[in-house]
Coordinates of C-alpha atoms in Angstrom, one line a residue:
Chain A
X1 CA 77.8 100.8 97.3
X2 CA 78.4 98.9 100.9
X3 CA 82.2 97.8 99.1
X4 CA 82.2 101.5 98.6
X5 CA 81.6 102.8 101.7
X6 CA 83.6 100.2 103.3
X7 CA 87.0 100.6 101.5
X8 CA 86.4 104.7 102.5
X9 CA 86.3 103.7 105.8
X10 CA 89.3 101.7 105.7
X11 CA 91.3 104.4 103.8
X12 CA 90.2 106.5 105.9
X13 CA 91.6 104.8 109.2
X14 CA 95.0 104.0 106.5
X15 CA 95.0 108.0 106.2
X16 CA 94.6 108.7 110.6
X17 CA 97.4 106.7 110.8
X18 CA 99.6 108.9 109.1
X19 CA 100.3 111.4 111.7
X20 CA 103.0 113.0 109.0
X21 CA 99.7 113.4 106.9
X22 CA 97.4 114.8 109.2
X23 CA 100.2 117.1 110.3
X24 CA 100.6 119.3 107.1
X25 CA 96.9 118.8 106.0
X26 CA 95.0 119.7 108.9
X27 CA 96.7 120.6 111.9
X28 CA 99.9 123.0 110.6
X29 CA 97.6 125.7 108.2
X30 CA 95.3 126.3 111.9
X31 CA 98.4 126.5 113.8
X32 CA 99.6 128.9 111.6
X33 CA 96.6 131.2 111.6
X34 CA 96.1 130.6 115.3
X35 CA 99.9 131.4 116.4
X36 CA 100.6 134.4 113.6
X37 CA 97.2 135.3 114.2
X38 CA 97.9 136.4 117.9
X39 CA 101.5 136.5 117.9
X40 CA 102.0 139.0 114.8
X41 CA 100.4 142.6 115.7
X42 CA 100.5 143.6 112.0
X43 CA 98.0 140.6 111.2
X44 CA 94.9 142.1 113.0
X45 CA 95.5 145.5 111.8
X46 CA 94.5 147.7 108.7
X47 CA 96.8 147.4 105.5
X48 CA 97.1 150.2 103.2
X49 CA 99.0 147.2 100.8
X50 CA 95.6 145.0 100.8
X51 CA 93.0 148.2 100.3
X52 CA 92.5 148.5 104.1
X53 CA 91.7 144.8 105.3
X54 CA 93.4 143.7 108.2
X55 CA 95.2 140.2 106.7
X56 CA 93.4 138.5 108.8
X57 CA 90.1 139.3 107.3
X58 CA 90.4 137.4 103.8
X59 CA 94.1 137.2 102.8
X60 CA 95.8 134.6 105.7
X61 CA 92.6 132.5 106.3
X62 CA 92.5 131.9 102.4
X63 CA 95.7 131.5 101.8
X64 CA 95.6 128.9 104.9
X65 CA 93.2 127.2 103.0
X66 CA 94.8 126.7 99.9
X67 CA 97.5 125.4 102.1
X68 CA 95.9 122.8 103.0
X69 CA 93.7 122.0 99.8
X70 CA 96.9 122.1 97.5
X71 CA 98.9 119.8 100.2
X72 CA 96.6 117.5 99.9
X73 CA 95.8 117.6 96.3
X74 CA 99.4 117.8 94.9
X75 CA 101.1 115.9 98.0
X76 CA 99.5 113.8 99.7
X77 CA 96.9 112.0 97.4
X78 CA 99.5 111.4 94.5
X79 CA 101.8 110.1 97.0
X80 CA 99.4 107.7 98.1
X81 CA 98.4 106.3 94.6
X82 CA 101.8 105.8 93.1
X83 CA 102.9 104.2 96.2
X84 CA 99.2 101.7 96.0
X85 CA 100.8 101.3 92.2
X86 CA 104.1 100.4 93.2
X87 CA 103.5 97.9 95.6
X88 CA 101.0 96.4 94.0
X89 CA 98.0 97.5 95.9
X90 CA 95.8 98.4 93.0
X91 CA 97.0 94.9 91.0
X92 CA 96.2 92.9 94.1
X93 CA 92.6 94.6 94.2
X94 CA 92.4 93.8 90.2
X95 CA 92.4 90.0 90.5
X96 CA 89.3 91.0 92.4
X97 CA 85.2 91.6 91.2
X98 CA 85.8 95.3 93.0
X99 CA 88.1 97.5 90.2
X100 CA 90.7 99.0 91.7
X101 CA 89.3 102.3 90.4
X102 CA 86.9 102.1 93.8
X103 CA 90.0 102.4 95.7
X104 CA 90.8 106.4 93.6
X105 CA 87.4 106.8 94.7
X106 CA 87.7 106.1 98.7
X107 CA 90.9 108.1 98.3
X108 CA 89.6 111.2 96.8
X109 CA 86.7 111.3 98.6
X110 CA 88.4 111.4 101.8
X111 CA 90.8 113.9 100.8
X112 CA 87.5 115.7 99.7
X113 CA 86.3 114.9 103.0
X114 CA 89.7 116.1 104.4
X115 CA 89.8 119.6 102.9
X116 CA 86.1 120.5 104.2
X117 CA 86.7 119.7 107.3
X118 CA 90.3 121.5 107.4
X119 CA 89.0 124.2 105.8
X120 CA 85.8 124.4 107.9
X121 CA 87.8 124.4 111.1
X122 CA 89.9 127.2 109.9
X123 CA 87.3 129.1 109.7
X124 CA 85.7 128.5 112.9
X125 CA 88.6 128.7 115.1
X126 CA 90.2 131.9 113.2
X127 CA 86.3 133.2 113.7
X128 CA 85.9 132.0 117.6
X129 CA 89.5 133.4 118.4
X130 CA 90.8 135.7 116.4
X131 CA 87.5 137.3 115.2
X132 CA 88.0 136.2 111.4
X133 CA 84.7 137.3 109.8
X134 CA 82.1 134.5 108.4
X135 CA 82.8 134.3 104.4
X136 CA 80.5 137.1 103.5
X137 CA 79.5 135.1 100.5
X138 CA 79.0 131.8 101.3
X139 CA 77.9 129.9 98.8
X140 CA 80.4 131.9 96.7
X141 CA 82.7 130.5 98.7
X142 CA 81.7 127.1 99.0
X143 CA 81.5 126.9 94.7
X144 CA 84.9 128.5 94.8
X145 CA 86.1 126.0 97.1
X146 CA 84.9 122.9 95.5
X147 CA 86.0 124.3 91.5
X148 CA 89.4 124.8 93.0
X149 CA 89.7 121.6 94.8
X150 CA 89.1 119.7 91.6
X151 CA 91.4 122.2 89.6
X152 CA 94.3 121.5 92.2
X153 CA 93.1 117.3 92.9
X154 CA 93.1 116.8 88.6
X155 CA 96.6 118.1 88.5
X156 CA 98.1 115.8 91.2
X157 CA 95.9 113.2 90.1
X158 CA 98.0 114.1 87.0
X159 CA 101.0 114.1 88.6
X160 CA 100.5 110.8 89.7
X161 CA 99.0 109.3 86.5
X162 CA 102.8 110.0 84.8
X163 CA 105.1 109.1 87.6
X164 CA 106.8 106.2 87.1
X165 CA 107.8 105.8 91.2
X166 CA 106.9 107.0 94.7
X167 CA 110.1 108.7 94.8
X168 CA 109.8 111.0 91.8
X169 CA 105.9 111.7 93.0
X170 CA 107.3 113.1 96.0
X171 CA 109.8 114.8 94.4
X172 CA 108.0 116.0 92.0
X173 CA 104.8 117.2 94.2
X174 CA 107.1 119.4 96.7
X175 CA 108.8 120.8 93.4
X176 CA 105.3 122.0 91.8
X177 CA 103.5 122.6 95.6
X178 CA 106.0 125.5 96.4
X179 CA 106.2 127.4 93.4
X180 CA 102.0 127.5 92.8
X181 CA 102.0 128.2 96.5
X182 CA 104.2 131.5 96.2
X183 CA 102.1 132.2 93.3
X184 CA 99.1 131.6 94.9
X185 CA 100.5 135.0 97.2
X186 CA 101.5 132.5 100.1
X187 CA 104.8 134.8 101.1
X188 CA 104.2 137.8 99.0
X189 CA 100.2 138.5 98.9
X190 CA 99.3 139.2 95.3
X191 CA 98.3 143.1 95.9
X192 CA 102.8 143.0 96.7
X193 CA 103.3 141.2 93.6
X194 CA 105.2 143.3 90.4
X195 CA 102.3 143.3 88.0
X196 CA 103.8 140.7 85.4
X197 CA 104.4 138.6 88.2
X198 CA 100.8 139.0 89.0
X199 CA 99.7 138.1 85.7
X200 CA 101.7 135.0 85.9
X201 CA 99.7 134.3 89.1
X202 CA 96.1 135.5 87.9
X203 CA 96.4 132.2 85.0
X204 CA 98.4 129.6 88.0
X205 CA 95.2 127.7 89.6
X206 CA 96.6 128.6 93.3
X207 CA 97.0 132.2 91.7
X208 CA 93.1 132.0 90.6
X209 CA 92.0 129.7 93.4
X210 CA 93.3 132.0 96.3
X211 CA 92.2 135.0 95.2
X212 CA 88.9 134.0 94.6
X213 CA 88.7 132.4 98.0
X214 CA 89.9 135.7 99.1
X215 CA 87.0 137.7 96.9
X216 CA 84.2 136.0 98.1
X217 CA 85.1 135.9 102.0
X218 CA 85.3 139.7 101.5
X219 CA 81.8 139.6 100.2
X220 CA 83.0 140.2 96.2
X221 CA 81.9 138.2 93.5
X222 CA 85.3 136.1 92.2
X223 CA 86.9 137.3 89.1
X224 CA 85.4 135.5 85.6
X225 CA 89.0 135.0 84.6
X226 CA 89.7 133.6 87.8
X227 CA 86.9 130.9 87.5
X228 CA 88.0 130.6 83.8
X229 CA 91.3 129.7 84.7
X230 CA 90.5 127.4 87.3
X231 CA 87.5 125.4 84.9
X232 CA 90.5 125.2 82.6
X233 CA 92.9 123.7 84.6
X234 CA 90.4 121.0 85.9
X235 CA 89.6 120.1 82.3
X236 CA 93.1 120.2 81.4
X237 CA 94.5 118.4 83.7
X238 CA 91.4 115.9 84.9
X239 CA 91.7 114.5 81.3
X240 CA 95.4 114.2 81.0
X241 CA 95.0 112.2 84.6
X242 CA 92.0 109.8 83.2
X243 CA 94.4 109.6 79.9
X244 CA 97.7 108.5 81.3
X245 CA 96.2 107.3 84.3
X246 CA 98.2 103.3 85.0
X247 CA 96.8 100.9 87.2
X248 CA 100.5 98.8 87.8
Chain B
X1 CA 86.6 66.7 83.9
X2 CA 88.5 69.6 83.2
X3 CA 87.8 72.5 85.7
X4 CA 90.3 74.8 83.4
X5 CA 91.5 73.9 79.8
X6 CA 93.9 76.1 78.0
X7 CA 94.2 75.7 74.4
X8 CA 96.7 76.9 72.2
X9 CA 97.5 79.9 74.4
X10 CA 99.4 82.7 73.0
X11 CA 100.4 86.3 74.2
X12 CA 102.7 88.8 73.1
X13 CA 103.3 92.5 74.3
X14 CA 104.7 93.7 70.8
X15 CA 107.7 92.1 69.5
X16 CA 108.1 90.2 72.6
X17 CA 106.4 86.6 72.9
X18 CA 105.7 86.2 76.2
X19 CA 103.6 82.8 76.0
X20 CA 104.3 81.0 72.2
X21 CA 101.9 77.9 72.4
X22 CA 100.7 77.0 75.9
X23 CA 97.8 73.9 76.1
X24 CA 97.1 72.3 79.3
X25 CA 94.2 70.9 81.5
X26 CA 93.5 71.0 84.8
X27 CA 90.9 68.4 87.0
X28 CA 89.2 69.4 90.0
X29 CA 90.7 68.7 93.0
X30 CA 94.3 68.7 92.1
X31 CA 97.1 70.3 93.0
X32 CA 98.6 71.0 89.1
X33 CA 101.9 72.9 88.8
X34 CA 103.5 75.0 86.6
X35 CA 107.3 74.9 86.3
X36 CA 109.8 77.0 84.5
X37 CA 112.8 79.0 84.3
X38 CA 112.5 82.8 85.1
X39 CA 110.8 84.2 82.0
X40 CA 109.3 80.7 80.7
X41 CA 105.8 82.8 80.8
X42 CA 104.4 80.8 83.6
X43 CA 102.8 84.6 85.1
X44 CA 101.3 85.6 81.5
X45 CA 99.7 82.3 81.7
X46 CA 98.4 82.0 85.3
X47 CA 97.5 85.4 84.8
X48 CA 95.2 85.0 81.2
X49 CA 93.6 82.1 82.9
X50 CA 92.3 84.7 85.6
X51 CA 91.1 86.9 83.4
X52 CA 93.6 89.4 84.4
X53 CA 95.3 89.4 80.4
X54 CA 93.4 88.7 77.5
X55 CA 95.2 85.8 75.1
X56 CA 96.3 87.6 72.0
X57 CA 95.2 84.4 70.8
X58 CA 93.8 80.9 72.2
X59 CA 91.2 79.7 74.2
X60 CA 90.9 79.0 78.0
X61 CA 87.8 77.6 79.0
X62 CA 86.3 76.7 82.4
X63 CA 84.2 73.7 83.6
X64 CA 83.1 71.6 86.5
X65 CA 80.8 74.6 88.1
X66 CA 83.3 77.0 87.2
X67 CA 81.7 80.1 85.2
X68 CA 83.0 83.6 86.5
X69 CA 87.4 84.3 86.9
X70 CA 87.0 87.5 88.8
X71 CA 84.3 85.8 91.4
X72 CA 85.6 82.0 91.4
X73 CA 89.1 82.1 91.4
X74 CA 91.6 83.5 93.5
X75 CA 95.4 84.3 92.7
X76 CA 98.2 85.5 94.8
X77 CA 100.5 87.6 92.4
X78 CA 104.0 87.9 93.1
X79 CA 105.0 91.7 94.5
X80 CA 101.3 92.5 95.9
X81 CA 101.6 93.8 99.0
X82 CA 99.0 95.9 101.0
X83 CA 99.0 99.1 102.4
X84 CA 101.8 99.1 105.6
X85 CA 99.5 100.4 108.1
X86 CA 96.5 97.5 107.7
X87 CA 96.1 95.4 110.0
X88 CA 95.7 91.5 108.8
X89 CA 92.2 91.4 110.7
X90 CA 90.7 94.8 108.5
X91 CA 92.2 93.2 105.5
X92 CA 90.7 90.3 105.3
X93 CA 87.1 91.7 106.3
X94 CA 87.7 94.3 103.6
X95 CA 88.4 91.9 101.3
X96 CA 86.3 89.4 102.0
X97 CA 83.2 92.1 101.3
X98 CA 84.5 91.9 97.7
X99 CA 82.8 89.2 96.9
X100 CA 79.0 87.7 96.7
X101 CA 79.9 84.4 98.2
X102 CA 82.7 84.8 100.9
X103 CA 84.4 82.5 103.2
X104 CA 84.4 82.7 106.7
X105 CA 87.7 85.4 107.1
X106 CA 87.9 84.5 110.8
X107 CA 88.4 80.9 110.3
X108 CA 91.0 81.4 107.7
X109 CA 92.5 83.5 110.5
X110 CA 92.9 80.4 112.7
X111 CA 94.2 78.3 109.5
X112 CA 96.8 81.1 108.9
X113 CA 97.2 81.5 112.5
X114 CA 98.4 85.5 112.2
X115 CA 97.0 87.7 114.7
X116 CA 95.0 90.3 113.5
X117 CA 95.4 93.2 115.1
X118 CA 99.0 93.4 113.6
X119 CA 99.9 95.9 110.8
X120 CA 100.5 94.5 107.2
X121 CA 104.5 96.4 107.6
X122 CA 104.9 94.3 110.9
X123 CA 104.7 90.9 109.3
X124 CA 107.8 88.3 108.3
X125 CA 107.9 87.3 104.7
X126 CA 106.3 83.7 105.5
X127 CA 103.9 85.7 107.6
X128 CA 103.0 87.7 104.3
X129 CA 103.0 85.1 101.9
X130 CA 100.4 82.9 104.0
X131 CA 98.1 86.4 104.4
X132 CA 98.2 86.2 100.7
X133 CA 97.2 82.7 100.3
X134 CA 93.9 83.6 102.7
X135 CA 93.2 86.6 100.5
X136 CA 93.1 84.4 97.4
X137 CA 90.7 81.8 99.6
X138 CA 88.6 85.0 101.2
X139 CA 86.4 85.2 98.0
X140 CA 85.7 81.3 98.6
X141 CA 87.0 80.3 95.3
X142 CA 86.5 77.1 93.2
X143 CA 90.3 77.9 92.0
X144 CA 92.8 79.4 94.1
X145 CA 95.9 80.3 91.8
X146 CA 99.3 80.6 93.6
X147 CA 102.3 82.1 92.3
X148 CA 105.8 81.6 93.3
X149 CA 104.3 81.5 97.3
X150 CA 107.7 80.0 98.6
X151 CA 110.3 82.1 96.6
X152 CA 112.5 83.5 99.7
X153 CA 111.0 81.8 102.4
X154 CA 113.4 80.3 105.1
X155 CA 112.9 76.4 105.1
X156 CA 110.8 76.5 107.8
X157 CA 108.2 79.1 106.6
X158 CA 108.4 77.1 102.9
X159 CA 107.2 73.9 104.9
X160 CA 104.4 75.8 106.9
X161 CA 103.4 77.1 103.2
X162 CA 103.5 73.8 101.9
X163 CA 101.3 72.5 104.8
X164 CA 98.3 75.6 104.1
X165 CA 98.7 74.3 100.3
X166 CA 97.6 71.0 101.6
X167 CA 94.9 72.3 103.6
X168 CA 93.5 74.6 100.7
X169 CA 93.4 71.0 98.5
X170 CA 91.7 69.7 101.6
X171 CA 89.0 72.2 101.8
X172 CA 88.1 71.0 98.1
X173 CA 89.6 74.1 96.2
X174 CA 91.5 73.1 93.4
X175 CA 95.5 74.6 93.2
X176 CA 97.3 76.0 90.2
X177 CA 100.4 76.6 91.4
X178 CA 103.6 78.2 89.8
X179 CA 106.6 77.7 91.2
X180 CA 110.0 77.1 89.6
X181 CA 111.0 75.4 93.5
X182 CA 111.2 71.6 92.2
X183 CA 110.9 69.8 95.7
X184 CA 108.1 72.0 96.2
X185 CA 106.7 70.3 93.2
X186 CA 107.7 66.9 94.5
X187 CA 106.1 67.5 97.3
X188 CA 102.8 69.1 96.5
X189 CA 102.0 68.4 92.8
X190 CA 99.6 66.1 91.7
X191 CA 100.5 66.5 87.9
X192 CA 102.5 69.2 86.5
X193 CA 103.0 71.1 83.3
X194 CA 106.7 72.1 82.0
X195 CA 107.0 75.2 80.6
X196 CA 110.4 76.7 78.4
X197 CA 110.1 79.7 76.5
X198 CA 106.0 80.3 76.4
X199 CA 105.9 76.5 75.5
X200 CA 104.7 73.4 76.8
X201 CA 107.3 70.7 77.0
X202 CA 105.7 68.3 78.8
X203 CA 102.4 67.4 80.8
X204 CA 103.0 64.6 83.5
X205 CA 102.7 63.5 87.2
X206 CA 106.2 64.6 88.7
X207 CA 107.1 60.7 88.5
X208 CA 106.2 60.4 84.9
X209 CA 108.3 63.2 84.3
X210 CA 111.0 61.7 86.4
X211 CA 110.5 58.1 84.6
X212 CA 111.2 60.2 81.1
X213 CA 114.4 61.6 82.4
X214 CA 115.6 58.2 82.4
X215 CA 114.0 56.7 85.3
X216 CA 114.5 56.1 89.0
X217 CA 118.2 55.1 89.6
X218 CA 121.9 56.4 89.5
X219 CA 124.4 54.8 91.3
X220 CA 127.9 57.0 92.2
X221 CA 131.1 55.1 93.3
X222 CA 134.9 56.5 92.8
X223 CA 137.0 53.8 91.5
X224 CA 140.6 53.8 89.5
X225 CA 140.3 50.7 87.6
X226 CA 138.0 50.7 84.3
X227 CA 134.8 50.6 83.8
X228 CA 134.2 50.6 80.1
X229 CA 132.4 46.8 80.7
X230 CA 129.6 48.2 82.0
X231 CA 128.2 50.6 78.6
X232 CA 127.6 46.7 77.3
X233 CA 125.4 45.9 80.3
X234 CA 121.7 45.8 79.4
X235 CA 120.5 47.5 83.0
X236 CA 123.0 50.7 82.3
X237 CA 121.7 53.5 80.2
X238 CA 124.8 55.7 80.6
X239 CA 128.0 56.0 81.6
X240 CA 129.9 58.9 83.3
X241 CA 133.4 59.5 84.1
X242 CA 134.9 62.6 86.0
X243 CA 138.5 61.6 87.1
X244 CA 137.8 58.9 89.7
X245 CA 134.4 59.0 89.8
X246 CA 132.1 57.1 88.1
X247 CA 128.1 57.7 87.9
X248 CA 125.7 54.9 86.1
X249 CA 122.1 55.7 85.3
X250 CA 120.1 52.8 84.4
X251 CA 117.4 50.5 85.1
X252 CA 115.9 47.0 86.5
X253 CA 118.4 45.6 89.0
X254 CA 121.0 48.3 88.3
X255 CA 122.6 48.0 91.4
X256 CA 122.8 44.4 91.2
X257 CA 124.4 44.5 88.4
X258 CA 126.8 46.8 88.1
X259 CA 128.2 45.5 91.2
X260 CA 128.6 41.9 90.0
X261 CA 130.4 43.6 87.0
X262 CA 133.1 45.7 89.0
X263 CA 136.9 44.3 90.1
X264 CA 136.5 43.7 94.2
X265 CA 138.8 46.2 96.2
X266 CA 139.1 49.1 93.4
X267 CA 135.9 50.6 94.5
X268 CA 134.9 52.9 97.7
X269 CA 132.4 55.3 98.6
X270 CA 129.5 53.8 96.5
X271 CA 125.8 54.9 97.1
X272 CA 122.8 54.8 95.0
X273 CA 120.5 58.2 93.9
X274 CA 117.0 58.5 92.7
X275 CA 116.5 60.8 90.3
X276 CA 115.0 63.8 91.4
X277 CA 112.4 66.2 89.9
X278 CA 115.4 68.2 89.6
X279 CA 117.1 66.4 87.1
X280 CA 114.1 65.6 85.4
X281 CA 113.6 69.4 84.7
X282 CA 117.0 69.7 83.8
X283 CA 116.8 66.7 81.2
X284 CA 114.0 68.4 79.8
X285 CA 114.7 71.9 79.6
X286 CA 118.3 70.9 78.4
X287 CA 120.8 72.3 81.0
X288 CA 120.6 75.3 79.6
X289 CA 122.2 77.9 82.7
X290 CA 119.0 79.0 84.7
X291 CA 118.8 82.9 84.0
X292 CA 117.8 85.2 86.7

């Protein structure tokens, strides 16, 4: 447990002294709501498009949030891990009594760490400043968080079980983060979407994810098929990770 | 006695043999090499003896106090590196809480004299390799396992290497190192194992092995005039002619010898050679072209 706890401390130092990192994870999805927020009229008014919520009441903060949670899950952790795998991090720490399987733990539980607090601070500046309502259901929320995190951490931890370099994880993360991001309603909210389009969306996990995050900060119980899809995807996905997963 | 013996070692990753036959022993205390070609198996074998493989089939077995691979021995593997933003100080500490028994990190510091504060990316090559060397000692191992520490070093960083590898034997760790660098062997070895295509070909002290290859001396001189007389000579063991000059392996009073036996005024530029570790290899391995 002290090994533990120390190589999450050292990671996360390792992870503060990416400013890159902390950049698209914490910092640029606050920004965003912050500066759209109060720059963009439209944002903190009625629209008849999402059933007469301003966007800034459920729509932009969640989709902030899945920003950040889905940067980090299919960017920035599988990033890290193939490039521990490549360099031979992972064998170094093998010819050691620790497994290097403590070292996926520090790095998930930061990024863990990492999306709470991101996701936290959303919230609390876009509620301070621009007057985004508290989730209305909280610990709706919270469970739809966490079940979504793990849906969108299994896949890149599945992403970066079959990659065979850092290049191609990189590649290959910002190639699947942009497409489940505009089908998570990122650019085009789902209520704008053309209904097979939707659909599409309603079985992505961003699709599921950020619409439940949206449900339950409006005070709605999330959609069964939403939590359906995203429990699927977890399972999917977390086993094909712990599968395939290679340690060099 | 034997702090490691290895007996009958075999491994194979499919169709590929990677180690054939591999038997060797080492004592405590010593510095005991393992030479070979690119590809000889000299990593499989380090690598089963840490428990980082398992033998497809064989036996390695420890001794002398030694009873747990992951705990007791440490091995520097070639292409480990560390994370580029660590700093040499938070590595060692973090590795040195790896283990139930660790060394003292800060006075491997001094012995490695890096400064800590600086990041893993910041470091030279020589710099890195001797980080390495302390992360294999942090865990305070019976056994520290080296491999291939002074590939790519510049002279003077191989010979600060070579001077830790001392230091380690100092400290009363015995050294398993791989290295296919023969002055490095020379230099450092107490007795070393030859390795050719996953087998042993010979186990020796570095003279012994040098002794086999047809001993000590060689004597080169460029002359015109014959030199057939000198095959009949009882010192000479061979013979060599390349247009004008002339190299004689042999022993006793070579020198002596083959002076007596050669016409006055027809010879220049004559010097004697020991035989090095180098040629020994090569006499062993049969001068096969080293692949790489």
């Amino acid at each position: 447990m002290l090994v533990q706890k120390k190589l999450i401390l050292t990671e996360a130092k390792l992870f503060l002294r990416e400013p890159a990192a902390v950049f698209f994870v914490t910092l640029l999805p606050i920004a965003l709501l912050l500066v759209l927020g109060l720059s963009v009229p439209g944002f903190s008014q009625p629209d008849p498009a999402l059933g007469g919520e301003r966007p800034i009441d459920a729509q932009f903060p969640a989709m902030m949030v899945l920003l950040s949670v889905a940067t980090l899950a299919v960017s920035a952790l599988p990033a890290t891990l193939v490039m521990y795998r490549e360099k031979g991090v992972l064998r170094r720490m093998s010819t050691t009594p620790v497994r290097p399987g403590a070292l996926l733990v520090a790095q998930i539980a930061i990024s863990a760490a990492v999306a709470v607090l991101s996701t936290a601070l959303t919230l609390t500046l876009g509620h301070l400043v621009l007057d985004v309502p508290v989730p209305r259901l909280l610990a709706g929320f919270t469970g739809v968080l966490l079940l979504g995190s793990v849906a969108l951490f299994s896949i890149g931890l599945w992403l970066a079980a079959v990659a065979p370099n850092a290049k191609v994880v990189q590649g290959a993360g910002a190639a699947v983060l942009f497409p489940l991001l505009f089908l998570g309603g990122m650019w085009v909210p789902r209520d704008l979407m053309p209904s097979p389009l939707r659909v599409v969306s309603d079985f992505m996990p961003t699709g599921a994810f950020g619409q439940a995050l949206r449900d339950t900060m409006g005070g709605h119980a999330p959609s069964l098929t939403h939590l359906a899809v995203l429990t699927g995807w977890a399972l999917i996905a977390g086993i094909a990770a712990a599968r395939m997963f290679r340690w060099e | 006695m034997a702090i490691i013996s290895v007996r009958n070692l075999r491994k194979t990753y499919g169709e590929t043999v990677a180690v054939d036959d591999v038997s060797f022993a080492v004592e405590k205390g010593e510095i005991f090499g393992i030479v070979g070609r690119n590809g000889a198996g000299k990593t499989t074998t380090v690598e089963c003896v840490a428990g980082l493989r398992t033998p497809s089939s064989g036996v390695v077995e420890f001794g002398a106090g030694l009873t747990d691979a992951k705990e007791q021995i440490g091995i520097q593997l070639q292409d480990c590196s560390l994370p580029d933003k660590l700093k040499v100080g938070e590595a060692l500490e973090l590795y040195a809480s790896f283990y139930p028994r660790p060394a003292d990190w800060r006075a491997l510091l001094g012995e490695i004299g890096l400064d800590p504060r600086v990041a893993f990316a910041k470091l030279s090559g020589g710099q890195r390799q001797r980080l390495s060397v302390a992360l294999a000692l942090v865990g305070n191992p019976r056994v520290a396992i080296l491999d291939e520490l002074t590939t790519g070093l510049d002279p003077q960083a191989r010979r600060d290497t070579w001077d830790l590898i001392e230091r380690v034997r100092e400290m009363g760790v015995t050294v398993l190192l791989v290295t296919h660098f023969m002055e490095e062997v020379e230099r450092l070895c107490d007795r070393v194992a030859v390795i050719s295509a996953g087998r042993v070909l010979a186990v020796d002290t570095p003279d012994g092995l040098i002794e086999r290859a047809g001993g000590g001396q060689r004597i080169v001189f460029h002359t015109t005039g014959p030199v057939d007389a000198l095959t009949a000579l009882p010192e000479v063991t061979s013979v060599r002619r390349n247009g004008d000059e002339v190299v004689v392996t042999g022993t006793g009073d070579l020198l002596v010898t083959v002076v007596g036996a050669l016409t006055p005024g027809q010879v220049s530029g004559l010097r004697t050679e020991r035989t090095t570790f180098d040629d020994a290899f090569l006499a062993l391995t049969g001068n096969a072209p080293v692949s790489s």
